[in-house]
Amino acid sequence: MAAAGSRPKLIDEHIGRINSGTESVSVAHMRSPGEWQEPGQTPAFDDFTVVLSGLLCVEYHQGTLDVRAGQAVVARRGEWVRYSTPETEGAEYIAVCLPAFSMETVHRDAGR
C-alpha cells in the first residue's frame, strides 16, 4: 500500500479492504523511517495504534503525545491528527482502524 508522508514508509496490511476485502476493520504493520511526517488528517474511522519500537508522535489540536514502545494511543474518528517519527531510528507499530482504512475516508489535509 502506498503511504503518504515526507519519506517512504512500509505498510503491510494484513486485514482490510485491500488484502482481505474486509470493510469493518483493518490491521496493518507500519514501519516509518526517522524524521518522517505525514499530512494531517481527519479520518472517518477510529485508529488504535500500538508502538512496537521507537517513538511515534501524535499531534492533535490540543497538543502532542509521544507514544513509545509498549504504549498505545487512540485517535477517534472526526478528530484531526498528524503522525510523525522524529527520532533517527524511526518507529514500528501496529494500526487497527474501525471501520477499515481507505483513501476515501482518511480525509488528508488539502494539498497533500
Tab-separated table of N, CA and C in Angstrom:
chain	number	residue	atom	x	y	z
A	1	MET	N	0.851	-1.167	0.000
A	1	MET	CA	0.000	0.000	0.000
A	1	MET	C	0.898	1.232	0.000
A	2	ALA	N	0.618	2.185	-0.838
A	2	ALA	CA	1.394	3.425	-0.892
A	2	ALA	C	1.082	4.279	0.330
A	3	ALA	N	2.109	4.927	0.857
A	3	ALA	CA	1.951	5.728	2.063
A	3	ALA	C	2.173	7.200	1.769
A	4	ALA	N	1.442	8.044	2.485
A	4	ALA	CA	1.665	9.487	2.397
A	4	ALA	C	2.781	9.850	3.362
A	5	GLY	N	3.427	10.956	3.103
A	5	GLY	CA	4.420	11.420	4.059
A	5	GLY	C	5.659	11.968	3.405
A	6	SER	N	6.536	12.509	4.246
A	6	SER	CA	7.736	13.181	3.779
A	6	SER	C	8.798	12.220	3.261
A	7	ARG	N	8.760	10.965	3.679
A	7	ARG	CA	9.694	9.929	3.233
A	7	ARG	C	8.907	8.629	3.102
A	8	PRO	N	9.382	7.689	2.315
A	8	PRO	CA	8.655	6.424	2.169
A	8	PRO	C	8.571	5.660	3.490
A	9	LYS	N	7.427	5.039	3.731
A	9	LYS	CA	7.273	4.153	4.879
A	9	LYS	C	6.670	2.855	4.380
A	10	LEU	N	6.917	1.775	5.105
A	10	LEU	CA	6.406	0.463	4.716
A	10	LEU	C	5.107	0.180	5.447
A	11	ILE	N	4.100	-0.267	4.691
A	11	ILE	CA	2.810	-0.647	5.263
A	11	ILE	C	2.467	-2.041	4.765
A	12	ASP	N	2.295	-2.962	5.702
A	12	ASP	CA	1.818	-4.306	5.376
A	12	ASP	C	0.425	-4.449	5.967
A	13	GLU	N	-0.598	-4.349	5.118
A	13	GLU	CA	-1.970	-4.535	5.584
A	13	GLU	C	-2.246	-6.030	5.637
A	14	HIS	N	-2.528	-6.545	6.827
A	14	HIS	CA	-2.821	-7.968	6.991
A	14	HIS	C	-4.308	-8.249	6.822
A	15	ILE	N	-5.128	-7.347	7.329
A	15	ILE	CA	-6.584	-7.451	7.211
A	15	ILE	C	-7.086	-6.077	6.804
A	16	GLY	N	-7.994	-6.024	5.833
A	16	GLY	CA	-8.538	-4.736	5.414
A	16	GLY	C	-9.096	-4.787	4.017
A	17	ARG	N	-9.419	-3.646	3.494
A	17	ARG	CA	-10.064	-3.539	2.181
A	17	ARG	C	-9.202	-4.106	1.058
A	18	ILE	N	-7.885	-3.899	1.127
A	18	ILE	CA	-7.005	-4.312	0.029
A	18	ILE	C	-6.713	-5.808	0.054
A	19	ASN	N	-6.251	-6.337	1.194
A	19	ASN	CA	-5.773	-7.725	1.221
A	19	ASN	C	-6.825	-8.771	1.522
A	20	SER	N	-7.882	-8.412	2.233
A	20	SER	CA	-8.884	-9.426	2.565
A	20	SER	C	-10.301	-9.016	2.183
A	21	GLY	N	-10.466	-7.807	1.644
A	21	GLY	CA	-11.803	-7.347	1.284
A	21	GLY	C	-12.668	-7.041	2.494
A	22	THR	N	-12.039	-6.856	3.647
A	22	THR	CA	-12.759	-6.595	4.884
A	22	THR	C	-12.973	-5.095	5.055
A	23	GLU	N	-14.223	-4.663	5.141
A	23	GLU	CA	-14.525	-3.242	5.291
A	23	GLU	C	-14.731	-2.824	6.741
A	24	SER	N	-14.948	-3.783	7.640
A	24	SER	CA	-15.262	-3.439	9.024
A	24	SER	C	-14.035	-3.118	9.871
A	25	VAL	N	-12.865	-3.632	9.498
A	25	VAL	CA	-11.648	-3.412	10.279
A	25	VAL	C	-10.430	-3.564	9.378
A	26	SER	N	-9.372	-2.831	9.701
A	26	SER	CA	-8.087	-3.075	9.044
A	26	SER	C	-7.014	-3.193	10.115
A	27	VAL	N	-6.050	-4.078	9.866
A	27	VAL	CA	-4.906	-4.288	10.750
A	27	VAL	C	-3.666	-4.189	9.885
A	28	ALA	N	-2.792	-3.239	10.217
A	28	ALA	CA	-1.604	-3.010	9.394
A	28	ALA	C	-0.361	-2.893	10.265
A	29	HIS	N	0.736	-3.455	9.760
A	29	HIS	CA	2.058	-3.351	10.384
A	29	HIS	C	2.785	-2.219	9.669
A	30	MET	N	3.169	-1.193	10.399
A	30	MET	CA	3.786	0.002	9.822
A	30	MET	C	5.232	0.119	10.275
A	31	ARG	N	6.084	0.554	9.349
A	31	ARG	CA	7.478	0.850	9.656
A	31	ARG	C	7.813	2.192	9.018
A	32	SER	N	7.954	3.212	9.876
A	32	SER	CA	8.214	4.574	9.403
A	32	SER	C	9.669	4.935	9.667
A	33	PRO	N	10.336	5.554	8.691
A	33	PRO	CA	11.739	5.932	8.880
A	33	PRO	C	11.868	7.125	9.831
A	34	GLY	N	13.082	7.360	10.270
A	34	GLY	CA	13.351	8.527	11.092
A	34	GLY	C	13.064	9.807	10.328
A	35	GLU	N	12.674	10.827	11.075
A	35	GLU	CA	12.391	12.148	10.523
A	35	GLU	C	11.289	12.127	9.464
A	36	TRP	N	10.313	11.234	9.642
A	36	TRP	CA	9.170	11.103	8.740
A	36	TRP	C	7.984	11.858	9.335
A	37	GLN	N	7.170	12.444	8.468
A	37	GLN	CA	5.925	13.090	8.891
A	37	GLN	C	4.916	12.959	7.769
A	38	GLU	N	3.669	12.641	8.136
A	38	GLU	CA	2.625	12.586	7.118
A	38	GLU	C	1.726	13.803	7.254
A	39	PRO	N	0.931	14.082	6.225
A	39	PRO	CA	-0.006	15.210	6.315
A	39	PRO	C	-1.025	14.982	7.432
A	40	GLY	N	-1.564	16.063	7.950
A	40	GLY	CA	-2.646	15.935	8.910
A	40	GLY	C	-3.866	15.318	8.242
A	41	GLN	N	-4.748	14.774	9.060
A	41	GLN	CA	-5.942	14.108	8.529
A	41	GLN	C	-7.067	14.190	9.548
A	42	THR	N	-8.288	14.058	9.055
A	42	THR	CA	-9.476	13.973	9.903
A	42	THR	C	-10.248	12.742	9.443
A	43	PRO	N	-9.811	11.556	9.861
A	43	PRO	CA	-10.372	10.320	9.324
A	43	PRO	C	-11.793	10.031	9.813
A	44	ALA	N	-12.494	9.244	9.013
A	44	ALA	CA	-13.844	8.798	9.353
A	44	ALA	C	-13.790	7.395	9.953
A	45	PHE	N	-12.714	7.100	10.678
A	45	PHE	CA	-12.551	5.815	11.364
A	45	PHE	C	-11.771	6.049	12.651
A	46	ASP	N	-11.952	5.158	13.629
A	46	ASP	CA	-11.132	5.170	14.834
A	46	ASP	C	-9.828	4.457	14.511
A	47	ASP	N	-8.714	4.973	15.023
A	47	ASP	CA	-7.392	4.409	14.746
A	47	ASP	C	-6.727	4.060	16.076
A	48	PHE	N	-6.549	2.760	16.322
A	48	PHE	CA	-5.916	2.251	17.535
A	48	PHE	C	-4.496	1.842	17.165
A	49	THR	N	-3.492	2.442	17.795
A	49	THR	CA	-2.104	2.209	17.414
A	49	THR	C	-1.300	1.732	18.615
A	50	VAL	N	-0.545	0.635	18.423
A	50	VAL	CA	0.359	0.097	19.437
A	50	VAL	C	1.775	0.210	18.891
A	51	VAL	N	2.643	0.910	19.605
A	51	VAL	CA	4.023	1.101	19.160
A	51	VAL	C	4.868	-0.086	19.623
A	52	LEU	N	5.564	-0.701	18.670
A	52	LEU	CA	6.430	-1.845	18.953
A	52	LEU	C	7.859	-1.409	19.248
A	53	SER	N	8.346	-0.401	18.524
A	53	SER	CA	9.688	0.133	18.764
A	53	SER	C	9.742	1.582	18.300
A	54	GLY	N	10.648	2.339	18.905
A	54	GLY	CA	10.824	3.730	18.517
A	54	GLY	C	9.809	4.660	19.159
A	55	LEU	N	9.675	5.835	18.554
A	55	LEU	CA	8.791	6.889	19.050
A	55	LEU	C	7.861	7.342	17.937
A	56	LEU	N	6.561	7.313	18.205
A	56	LEU	CA	5.551	7.840	17.297
A	56	LEU	C	4.958	9.080	17.956
A	57	CYS	N	5.084	10.230	17.302
A	57	CYS	CA	4.472	11.462	17.807
A	57	CYS	C	3.095	11.599	17.176
A	58	VAL	N	2.110	11.870	18.010
A	58	VAL	CA	0.735	12.011	17.554
A	58	VAL	C	0.282	13.421	17.924
A	59	GLU	N	0.099	14.242	16.910
A	59	GLU	CA	-0.266	15.639	17.114
A	59	GLU	C	-1.774	15.803	16.949
A	60	TYR	N	-2.403	16.434	17.947
A	60	TYR	CA	-3.820	16.778	17.933
A	60	TYR	C	-3.919	18.293	18.024
A	61	HIS	N	-5.106	18.846	17.864
A	61	HIS	CA	-5.278	20.287	18.067
A	61	HIS	C	-4.944	20.679	19.512
A	62	GLN	N	-5.119	19.756	20.455
A	62	GLN	CA	-4.879	20.047	21.867
A	62	GLN	C	-3.416	19.899	22.278
A	63	GLY	N	-2.568	19.351	21.419
A	63	GLY	CA	-1.172	19.145	21.780
A	63	GLY	C	-0.600	17.919	21.094
A	64	THR	N	0.531	17.435	21.605
A	64	THR	CA	1.217	16.292	21.007
A	64	THR	C	1.461	15.225	22.062
A	65	LEU	N	1.225	13.967	21.690
A	65	LEU	CA	1.537	12.829	22.549
A	65	LEU	C	2.761	12.118	21.989
A	66	ASP	N	3.708	11.777	22.860
A	66	ASP	CA	4.842	10.944	22.483
A	66	ASP	C	4.522	9.519	22.903
A	67	VAL	N	4.386	8.631	21.929
A	67	VAL	CA	3.991	7.251	22.191
A	67	VAL	C	5.200	6.364	21.906
A	68	ARG	N	5.675	5.667	22.934
A	68	ARG	CA	6.887	4.855	22.820
A	68	ARG	C	6.555	3.367	22.829
A	69	ALA	N	7.568	2.556	22.575
A	69	ALA	CA	7.403	1.101	22.546
A	69	ALA	C	6.665	0.622	23.795
A	70	GLY	N	5.662	-0.238	23.578
A	70	GLY	CA	4.868	-0.769	24.670
A	70	GLY	C	3.683	0.103	25.046
A	71	GLN	N	3.530	1.245	24.381
A	71	GLN	CA	2.406	2.134	24.656
A	71	GLN	C	1.449	2.151	23.466
A	72	ALA	N	0.242	2.631	23.738
A	72	ALA	CA	-0.785	2.688	22.696
A	72	ALA	C	-1.472	4.047	22.731
A	73	VAL	N	-2.133	4.364	21.617
A	73	VAL	CA	-2.873	5.617	21.508
A	73	VAL	C	-4.108	5.377	20.646
A	74	VAL	N	-5.167	6.119	20.933
A	74	VAL	CA	-6.399	6.035	20.151
A	74	VAL	C	-6.680	7.407	19.550
A	75	ALA	N	-6.854	7.444	18.241
A	75	ALA	CA	-7.305	8.655	17.545
A	75	ALA	C	-8.743	8.389	17.099
A	76	ARG	N	-9.660	9.197	17.582
A	76	ARG	CA	-11.084	8.986	17.307
A	76	ARG	C	-11.494	9.572	15.961
A	77	ARG	N	-12.435	8.911	15.313
A	77	ARG	CA	-12.957	9.405	14.032
A	77	ARG	C	-13.455	10.836	14.190
A	78	GLY	N	-13.204	11.631	13.150
A	78	GLY	CA	-13.622	13.023	13.162
A	78	GLY	C	-12.668	13.960	13.877
A	79	GLU	N	-11.611	13.419	14.472
A	79	GLU	CA	-10.627	14.215	15.202
A	79	GLU	C	-9.400	14.442	14.315
A	80	TRP	N	-8.955	15.693	14.183
A	80	TRP	CA	-7.757	15.978	13.384
A	80	TRP	C	-6.535	15.406	14.089
A	81	VAL	N	-5.639	14.784	13.302
A	81	VAL	CA	-4.446	14.153	13.858
A	81	VAL	C	-3.338	14.173	12.809
A	82	ARG	N	-2.084	14.213	13.278
A	82	ARG	CA	-0.938	14.083	12.369
A	82	ARG	C	0.113	13.230	13.076
A	83	TYR	N	0.652	12.252	12.330
A	83	TYR	CA	1.645	11.325	12.870
A	83	TYR	C	3.032	11.673	12.349
A	84	SER	N	4.054	11.447	13.198
A	84	SER	CA	5.439	11.634	12.770
A	84	SER	C	6.356	10.736	13.596
A	85	THR	N	7.548	10.488	13.052
A	85	THR	CA	8.580	9.722	13.751
A	85	THR	C	9.871	10.541	13.717
A	86	PRO	N	10.053	11.449	14.677
A	86	PRO	CA	11.157	12.403	14.622
A	86	PRO	C	12.534	11.839	14.963
A	87	GLU	N	12.596	10.726	15.678
A	87	GLU	CA	13.902	10.186	16.056
A	87	GLU	C	14.533	9.444	14.886
A	88	THR	N	15.859	9.390	14.859
A	88	THR	CA	16.584	8.851	13.699
A	88	THR	C	16.271	7.391	13.407
A	89	GLU	N	15.946	6.586	14.424
A	89	GLU	CA	15.666	5.166	14.172
A	89	GLU	C	14.248	4.907	13.680
A	90	GLY	N	13.403	5.927	13.651
A	90	GLY	CA	12.037	5.735	13.173
A	90	GLY	C	11.197	4.982	14.188
A	91	ALA	N	10.141	4.327	13.714
A	91	ALA	CA	9.247	3.590	14.609
A	91	ALA	C	8.575	2.449	13.860
A	92	GLU	N	8.213	1.438	14.627
A	92	GLU	CA	7.459	0.289	14.115
A	92	GLU	C	6.207	0.179	14.972
A	93	TYR	N	5.047	-0.002	14.330
A	93	TYR	CA	3.808	-0.020	15.087
A	93	TYR	C	2.721	-0.776	14.328
A	94	ILE	N	1.691	-1.144	15.066
A	94	ILE	CA	0.507	-1.809	14.515
A	94	ILE	C	-0.649	-0.821	14.601
A	95	ALA	N	-1.359	-0.643	13.483
A	95	ALA	CA	-2.527	0.238	13.447
A	95	ALA	C	-3.771	-0.593	13.139
A	96	VAL	N	-4.785	-0.426	13.964
A	96	VAL	CA	-6.076	-1.086	13.770
A	96	VAL	C	-7.111	0.014	13.554
A	97	CYS	N	-7.802	-0.020	12.415
A	97	CYS	CA	-8.794	1.008	12.086
A	97	CYS	C	-10.185	0.396	12.025
A	98	LEU	N	-11.154	1.088	12.654
A	98	LEU	CA	-12.558	0.673	12.661
A	98	LEU	C	-13.419	1.834	12.194
A	99	PRO	N	-14.142	1.740	11.087
A	99	PRO	CA	-14.034	0.682	10.081
A	99	PRO	C	-12.677	0.748	9.382
A	100	ALA	N	-12.476	-0.120	8.423
A	100	ALA	CA	-11.182	-0.252	7.759
A	100	ALA	C	-10.720	1.047	7.109
A	101	PHE	N	-9.397	1.259	7.118
A	101	PHE	CA	-8.778	2.392	6.436
A	101	PHE	C	-9.139	2.377	4.958
A	102	SER	N	-9.340	3.566	4.402
A	102	SER	CA	-9.443	3.717	2.949
A	102	SER	C	-8.995	5.125	2.588
A	103	MET	N	-8.527	5.296	1.366
A	103	MET	CA	-8.113	6.615	0.896
A	103	MET	C	-9.301	7.579	0.859
A	104	GLU	N	-10.503	7.043	0.663
A	104	GLU	CA	-11.700	7.878	0.598
A	104	GLU	C	-12.143	8.377	1.973
A	105	THR	N	-11.743	7.692	3.045
A	105	THR	CA	-12.210	8.075	4.380
A	105	THR	C	-11.117	8.643	5.283
A	106	VAL	N	-9.871	8.733	4.800
A	106	VAL	CA	-8.787	9.269	5.630
A	106	VAL	C	-8.846	10.798	5.708
A	107	HIS	N	-9.364	11.449	4.671
A	107	HIS	CA	-9.558	12.907	4.642
A	107	HIS	C	-8.290	13.670	5.036
A	108	ARG	N	-7.251	13.517	4.210
A	108	ARG	CA	-5.988	14.225	4.449
A	108	ARG	C	-6.176	15.726	4.221
A	109	ASP	N	-5.333	16.510	4.874
A	109	ASP	CA	-5.371	17.963	4.698
A	109	ASP	C	-5.191	18.312	3.226
A	110	ALA	N	-5.823	19.382	2.780
A	110	ALA	CA	-5.766	19.811	1.376
A	110	ALA	C	-4.328	20.025	0.927
A	111	GLY	N	-4.068	19.681	-0.331
A	111	GLY	CA	-2.746	19.870	-0.909
A	111	GLY	C	-1.768	18.770	-0.591
A	112	ARG	N	-2.241	17.677	0.018
A	112	ARG	CA	-1.334	16.584	0.400
A	112	ARG	C	-1.679	15.318	-0.310
